[in-house]
Amino acid sequence: MEQRSVLIIYTGGTIGMVLNSDTGSLQPLNFDQISEHVPDLMKFGFRLDTISFEDPLDSSDIGPDIWIKIASIVMDNYDNYDGFVILHGTDTMAYTASALSFILRNLSKPVIFTGSQLPIGVLRTDGKENIITSIEMAAAKEDGKAIVPEVCVYFENKLFRGNRTTKINAENFSAFQSANYPPLAEVGINIKYNREAILIPNKKAPLQTFLNFDNHIAILKLFPGMNKAFIDSILGISGLKGLILETFGPGNAPADEWFVKRIRKAIDNGIIVLDITQCSTGSVILGRYETSRKLYEAGVISGYDITTEAATTKMMCLFGKYQNPEEIKSYLNISMAGEITTN
Ligand code: ASP
């Protein structure tokens, strides 16, 4: 029987941190120190290799350059492994996982992000189970094909589609939710894969990558009583290409003429405006209420049930890849990597 193989990419995060007794802050360890804490890894009998960032990062310091670095490591090693496990801080893991789902097109192997809330050296750590199960799922195959050929986040017994996740808890082991999409697998005594929810890759299409991100975007979270100067300052950002409007309920915003006029003007000036909901569950339905019909008529695009993390990384990726605004809008309206449900 062929030996399964998994590449572990260690980027940093709490999972590999220790307490610096001088400063009282958590600081990163290197991967060898981490693996000492999980000797059971070898019992799988898999070929496990590791690539470790020279300077492990807190995920608050991770952005487009590092997304591209992680994706490039996956690509360079794509043919040599059955799957990939990425150890990453939890704070921005949902962003990085979303970004990778847009970078790695036609993926046919698992890329599983995991980390932990407590460092691996702490007795009650959640890190050991998270690493061990992620490796098992990254190597899992059926009829010679990967069971979960997607970019995923594994945390506290659940495997989620990465671009559907949000970090919702800074304290509990169960730190992530995927409010608008079911888990791809649930882990108890057995690993139960939710096969209907898993994306089936297009067998004929080779792995492709979108390796450019353009960060000329902004997120505007609406709140009652917004000041006109605040809106003007956001819409007046020089070079702004895309605006994510975090609206109320199913996509609503104040119907005040001054507000709608500014949004309309921004769109007329070529800014693409995407409407996503502040609610963690549910979808934008433009036109359901008068307060969203005006946005729709102004040319705002529906973000459906997309998360902020997926919307941000998808927009940056589309602006990095395409020049034509109509092309960008058409991609915003469809699911590129399972990130939205449009029907
Ligand atoms: N600050 C850490 C990080 O995101 C938190 C964690 O890993 O849980 O890198």
Coordinates of C-alpha atoms and ligand atoms in Angstrom, one line a residue:
M1 CA 0.0 0.0 0.0
E2 CA 1.3 3.5 -0.9
Q3 CA 2.5 5.5 2.0
R4 CA 0.4 8.6 2.6
S5 CA 2.2 11.9 2.8
V6 CA 1.3 15.3 4.4
L7 CA 3.3 18.5 4.3
I8 CA 2.9 20.6 7.5
I9 CA 3.5 24.3 7.0
Y10 CA 4.1 26.1 10.3
T11 CA 3.5 29.9 10.0
G12 CA 3.2 30.7 13.7
G13 CA 0.2 31.4 16.1
T14 CA -0.5 30.5 19.7
I15 CA -0.2 26.8 18.9
G16 CA 3.6 27.3 18.9
M17 CA 4.1 30.0 21.4
V18 CA 5.6 30.0 24.9
L19 CA 5.4 32.6 27.6
N20 CA 8.3 34.9 27.8
S21 CA 8.9 35.3 31.5
D22 CA 10.6 38.7 31.1
T23 CA 7.9 40.4 29.1
G24 CA 4.9 38.3 30.2
S25 CA 3.8 38.0 26.5
L26 CA 3.4 34.9 24.3
Q27 CA 6.2 34.4 21.7
P28 CA 6.6 31.9 18.9
L29 CA 8.6 28.6 19.1
N30 CA 10.1 26.8 16.1
F31 CA 8.4 23.7 14.7
D32 CA 10.9 21.2 16.2
Q33 CA 10.0 22.4 19.6
I34 CA 6.3 21.9 18.7
S35 CA 6.7 18.4 17.4
E36 CA 8.4 17.3 20.6
H37 CA 5.1 18.0 22.3
V38 CA 3.2 15.7 19.9
P39 CA 5.3 12.5 19.7
D40 CA 2.2 10.6 18.6
L41 CA 2.4 12.2 15.1
M42 CA 4.8 9.4 14.0
K43 CA 2.2 6.7 14.8
F44 CA 0.3 7.5 11.7
G45 CA 3.0 5.9 9.6
F46 CA 2.6 8.7 7.1
R47 CA 5.5 10.6 5.6
L48 CA 5.2 13.9 7.4
D49 CA 7.5 16.7 6.3
T50 CA 7.6 20.2 7.7
I51 CA 8.3 23.6 6.3
S52 CA 8.6 26.2 9.0
F53 CA 8.6 30.0 8.7
E54 CA 12.0 31.2 9.8
D55 CA 10.3 33.9 11.9
P56 CA 6.9 32.5 13.0
L57 CA 4.2 35.1 12.9
D58 CA 1.3 36.2 15.0
S59 CA -1.5 36.1 12.5
S60 CA -2.3 39.7 13.0
D61 CA 0.9 40.3 11.0
I62 CA -0.3 38.1 8.1
G63 CA -1.6 39.7 4.9
P64 CA -1.4 39.3 1.2
D65 CA 2.4 38.8 1.0
I66 CA 2.1 35.9 3.4
W67 CA -1.0 34.5 1.7
I68 CA 1.0 34.3 -1.5
K69 CA 4.0 32.8 0.4
I70 CA 1.9 30.0 1.9
A71 CA 0.1 29.4 -1.5
S72 CA 3.5 29.2 -3.2
I73 CA 4.8 26.6 -0.8
V74 CA 1.7 24.5 -1.4
M75 CA 2.1 24.9 -5.2
D76 CA 5.8 24.1 -5.2
N77 CA 5.1 20.9 -3.3
Y78 CA 1.7 20.1 -4.8
D79 CA 2.7 16.9 -6.6
N80 CA 4.7 15.4 -3.8
Y81 CA 2.0 15.2 -1.0
D82 CA -1.5 13.9 -0.6
G83 CA -2.5 16.9 1.5
F84 CA -1.3 20.0 3.4
V85 CA -1.8 21.1 7.0
I86 CA -1.2 24.8 7.8
L87 CA -0.5 25.8 11.4
H88 CA -1.6 29.4 11.7
G89 CA -2.7 31.8 14.4
T90 CA -6.5 31.8 14.9
D91 CA -7.0 35.6 14.8
T92 CA -6.9 36.0 11.1
M93 CA -7.0 32.3 10.0
A94 CA -10.4 32.8 8.4
Y95 CA -8.9 35.6 6.2
T96 CA -5.9 33.5 5.1
A97 CA -8.1 30.4 4.5
S98 CA -10.5 32.5 2.4
A99 CA -7.6 34.0 0.5
L100 CA -6.1 30.6 -0.3
S101 CA -9.4 29.3 -1.6
F102 CA -9.3 32.1 -4.2
I103 CA -5.6 31.7 -5.0
L104 CA -5.7 28.0 -5.5
R105 CA -8.1 27.3 -8.3
N106 CA -9.2 23.7 -9.2
L107 CA -7.7 22.3 -6.0
S108 CA -7.8 18.5 -5.9
K109 CA -6.0 18.0 -2.5
P110 CA -6.9 19.1 1.0
V111 CA -5.3 22.2 2.4
I112 CA -6.3 22.3 6.1
F113 CA -5.7 25.2 8.4
T114 CA -5.6 24.6 12.1
G115 CA -4.1 26.2 15.3
S116 CA -5.1 26.4 18.9
Q117 CA -6.3 28.6 21.6
L118 CA -3.8 27.3 24.2
P119 CA -0.1 26.8 23.3
I120 CA 1.0 23.2 22.5
G121 CA 3.2 23.1 25.7
V122 CA 0.3 23.7 28.0
L123 CA -1.2 20.5 29.5
R124 CA -4.8 21.3 28.5
T125 CA -3.9 22.4 25.0
D126 CA -6.4 22.0 22.2
G127 CA -3.5 22.0 19.8
K128 CA -2.6 18.3 19.9
E129 CA -6.1 17.1 18.8
N130 CA -6.3 19.8 16.2
I131 CA -3.0 18.9 14.6
I132 CA -3.5 15.1 14.7
T133 CA -7.0 15.1 13.3
S134 CA -6.1 17.7 10.6
I135 CA -3.3 15.4 9.4
E136 CA -5.6 12.4 9.3
M137 CA -8.1 14.4 7.2
A138 CA -5.4 15.9 4.9
A139 CA -4.3 12.3 4.1
A140 CA -7.8 10.8 3.8
K141 CA -8.6 9.3 0.4
E142 CA -11.2 7.2 -1.2
D143 CA -10.8 5.4 -4.5
G144 CA -7.5 7.1 -4.9
K145 CA -9.0 10.6 -4.5
A146 CA -8.8 13.1 -1.6
I147 CA -12.1 13.1 0.4
V148 CA -12.0 16.8 1.1
P149 CA -10.2 18.6 -1.8
E150 CA -10.8 22.0 -0.4
V151 CA -9.2 24.8 1.6
C152 CA -10.6 24.1 5.1
V153 CA -10.4 25.2 8.7
Y154 CA -10.4 22.4 11.4
F155 CA -11.1 23.4 14.9
E156 CA -12.6 21.7 17.9
N157 CA -14.1 18.6 16.2
K158 CA -15.4 20.4 13.1
L159 CA -14.0 20.7 9.6
F160 CA -15.3 23.8 7.8
R161 CA -15.0 25.2 4.4
G162 CA -12.3 27.9 5.0
N163 CA -14.0 30.7 3.1
R164 CA -17.2 30.2 5.2
T165 CA -15.5 30.6 8.6
T166 CA -15.3 33.5 11.1
K167 CA -13.5 33.6 14.4
I168 CA -16.3 34.2 16.9
N169 CA -14.7 33.4 20.2
A170 CA -11.5 34.7 21.7
E171 CA -11.7 32.4 24.7
N172 CA -13.4 29.0 23.9
F173 CA -11.8 26.1 22.2
S174 CA -14.7 26.2 19.8
A175 CA -13.5 29.4 18.2
F176 CA -14.9 29.3 14.7
Q177 CA -18.3 29.3 13.1
S178 CA -19.5 28.6 9.6
A179 CA -23.0 30.1 10.1
N180 CA -24.2 29.8 6.5
Y181 CA -22.7 26.5 5.5
P182 CA -22.7 23.1 7.2
P183 CA -19.4 21.5 8.4
L184 CA -17.6 19.4 5.9
A185 CA -16.9 16.8 8.6
E186 CA -17.7 16.3 12.2
V187 CA -15.3 14.4 14.4
G188 CA -16.2 12.1 17.3
I189 CA -15.3 8.4 17.7
N190 CA -15.5 8.4 13.9
I191 CA -14.8 11.1 11.3
K192 CA -18.1 11.7 9.6
Y193 CA -17.7 13.4 6.3
N194 CA -20.6 15.4 5.0
R195 CA -20.1 14.3 1.4
E196 CA -22.9 16.4 -0.1
A197 CA -21.4 19.6 1.2
I198 CA -17.9 18.9 -0.2
L199 CA -16.9 20.6 -3.5
I200 CA -16.0 18.2 -6.3
P201 CA -13.1 19.5 -8.3
N202 CA -13.2 19.8 -12.1
K203 CA -11.0 16.7 -12.9
K204 CA -9.8 18.0 -16.2
A205 CA -8.7 21.5 -15.0
P206 CA -5.1 21.8 -13.7
L207 CA -4.3 23.7 -10.5
Q208 CA -4.2 27.4 -11.3
T209 CA -3.2 30.3 -9.2
F210 CA -4.3 33.9 -8.8
L211 CA -1.2 35.4 -7.2
N212 CA -2.0 39.1 -7.1
F213 CA -3.9 41.0 -4.5
D214 CA -4.9 44.7 -4.8
N215 CA -5.8 46.2 -1.5
H216 CA -7.5 49.4 -2.8
I217 CA -10.7 48.4 -0.9
A218 CA -12.4 49.5 2.2
I219 CA -15.0 48.1 4.6
L220 CA -17.7 50.4 5.8
K221 CA -19.7 49.1 8.7
L222 CA -23.0 51.1 8.9
F223 CA -24.3 52.3 12.2
P224 CA -27.3 54.4 13.1
G225 CA -26.4 58.1 13.3
M226 CA -23.5 58.1 10.9
N227 CA -21.7 61.4 10.3
K228 CA -21.6 62.6 6.7
A229 CA -17.9 63.5 7.0
F230 CA -17.2 60.0 8.0
I231 CA -18.8 58.6 4.9
D232 CA -17.1 61.2 2.8
S233 CA -13.7 60.4 4.2
I234 CA -14.1 56.7 3.3
L235 CA -15.5 57.3 -0.1
G236 CA -12.9 59.9 -0.7
I237 CA -9.9 57.5 -0.2
S238 CA -7.6 58.1 -3.1
G239 CA -7.4 55.1 -5.5
L240 CA -10.4 53.3 -3.9
K241 CA -11.7 50.6 -6.2
G242 CA -14.0 48.5 -4.1
L243 CA -16.2 49.1 -1.0
I244 CA -17.7 46.4 1.2
L245 CA -20.8 47.9 2.8
E246 CA -21.7 46.0 6.0
T247 CA -25.4 46.7 6.1
F248 CA -28.3 46.0 8.5
G249 CA -30.4 42.8 8.3
P250 CA -30.9 41.5 4.8
G251 CA -28.9 44.3 3.2
N252 CA -30.6 47.5 4.4
A253 CA -29.1 51.0 4.7
P254 CA -30.5 54.4 5.6
A255 CA -32.8 55.5 2.8
D256 CA -31.8 59.2 3.5
E257 CA -31.2 61.0 0.2
W258 CA -27.7 62.3 1.4
F259 CA -26.5 58.7 2.0
V260 CA -27.9 57.1 -1.2
K261 CA -26.6 60.1 -3.2
R262 CA -23.0 59.5 -2.0
I263 CA -23.1 55.8 -2.7
R264 CA -24.6 56.5 -6.2
K265 CA -21.8 59.0 -6.9
A266 CA -19.1 56.6 -5.8
I267 CA -20.5 53.9 -8.1
D268 CA -20.7 56.5 -11.0
N269 CA -17.1 57.2 -10.3
G270 CA -16.2 53.6 -10.8
I271 CA -16.1 52.2 -7.3
I272 CA -17.6 48.7 -7.0
V273 CA -19.9 48.5 -3.9
L274 CA -20.7 45.1 -2.4
D275 CA -23.5 44.8 0.1
I276 CA -22.9 42.2 2.9
T277 CA -24.9 41.8 6.0
Q278 CA -23.8 42.5 9.6
C279 CA -25.8 39.5 10.7
S280 CA -23.7 36.4 11.1
T281 CA -26.4 34.2 9.6
G282 CA -28.5 34.8 6.5
S283 CA -28.2 36.5 3.2
V284 CA -28.5 39.9 1.6
I285 CA -31.8 40.2 -0.4
L286 CA -31.5 43.5 -2.3
G287 CA -34.9 45.1 -2.9
R288 CA -36.8 43.2 -0.2
Y289 CA -37.1 46.4 1.8
E290 CA -37.3 49.9 0.5
T291 CA -34.1 50.6 2.4
S292 CA -32.2 48.2 0.2
R293 CA -34.1 48.8 -3.1
K294 CA -32.4 52.2 -3.3
L295 CA -29.0 50.7 -3.0
Y296 CA -29.8 48.2 -5.7
E297 CA -31.1 51.0 -8.0
A298 CA -27.8 52.9 -7.3
G299 CA -25.9 49.9 -8.6
V300 CA -24.8 48.1 -5.4
I301 CA -24.1 44.4 -5.9
S302 CA -25.5 41.7 -3.5
G303 CA -22.9 39.8 -1.5
Y304 CA -25.5 37.1 -0.7
D305 CA -24.4 35.2 2.4
I306 CA -20.6 35.9 2.1
T307 CA -18.5 36.5 5.3
T308 CA -16.6 39.7 5.7
E309 CA -13.4 37.6 5.5
A310 CA -14.3 36.0 2.2
A311 CA -15.6 39.3 0.7
T312 CA -12.4 41.1 1.6
T313 CA -10.1 38.5 0.2
K314 CA -12.3 37.9 -2.9
M315 CA -12.4 41.6 -3.8
M316 CA -8.6 42.0 -3.3
C317 CA -8.0 38.9 -5.5
L318 CA -10.4 40.0 -8.2
F319 CA -8.9 43.5 -8.4
G320 CA -5.5 41.9 -8.5
K321 CA -6.4 39.7 -11.4
Y322 CA -8.9 41.7 -13.6
Q323 CA -9.0 45.3 -14.9
N324 CA -12.5 45.2 -16.4
P325 CA -15.1 46.2 -13.8
E326 CA -17.8 44.2 -15.5
E327 CA -15.7 41.1 -15.2
I328 CA -15.0 41.8 -11.5
K329 CA -18.8 42.3 -10.9
S330 CA -19.7 39.1 -12.6
Y331 CA -17.3 37.1 -10.4
L332 CA -18.7 38.8 -7.3
N333 CA -22.1 37.5 -8.3
I334 CA -21.0 33.9 -8.6
S335 CA -19.5 31.3 -6.2
M336 CA -15.8 30.9 -7.2
A337 CA -14.9 28.5 -4.4
G338 CA -18.1 27.7 -2.6
E339 CA -18.1 31.0 -0.7
I340 CA -21.7 32.1 -1.4
T341 CA -25.1 30.5 -2.0
T342 CA -26.8 32.4 -4.7
N343 CA -30.2 30.6 -4.8
Ligands
ASP1 N1 -2.6 36.0 18.4 C1 -2.6 34.6 17.9 C2 -2.6 34.6 16.4 O1 -3.5 34.7 15.8 C3 -3.8 33.9 18.5 C4 -4.0 32.4 18.1 O2 -3.2 31.8 17.4 O3 -4.9 31.8 18.6 O4 -1.5 34.4 15.9

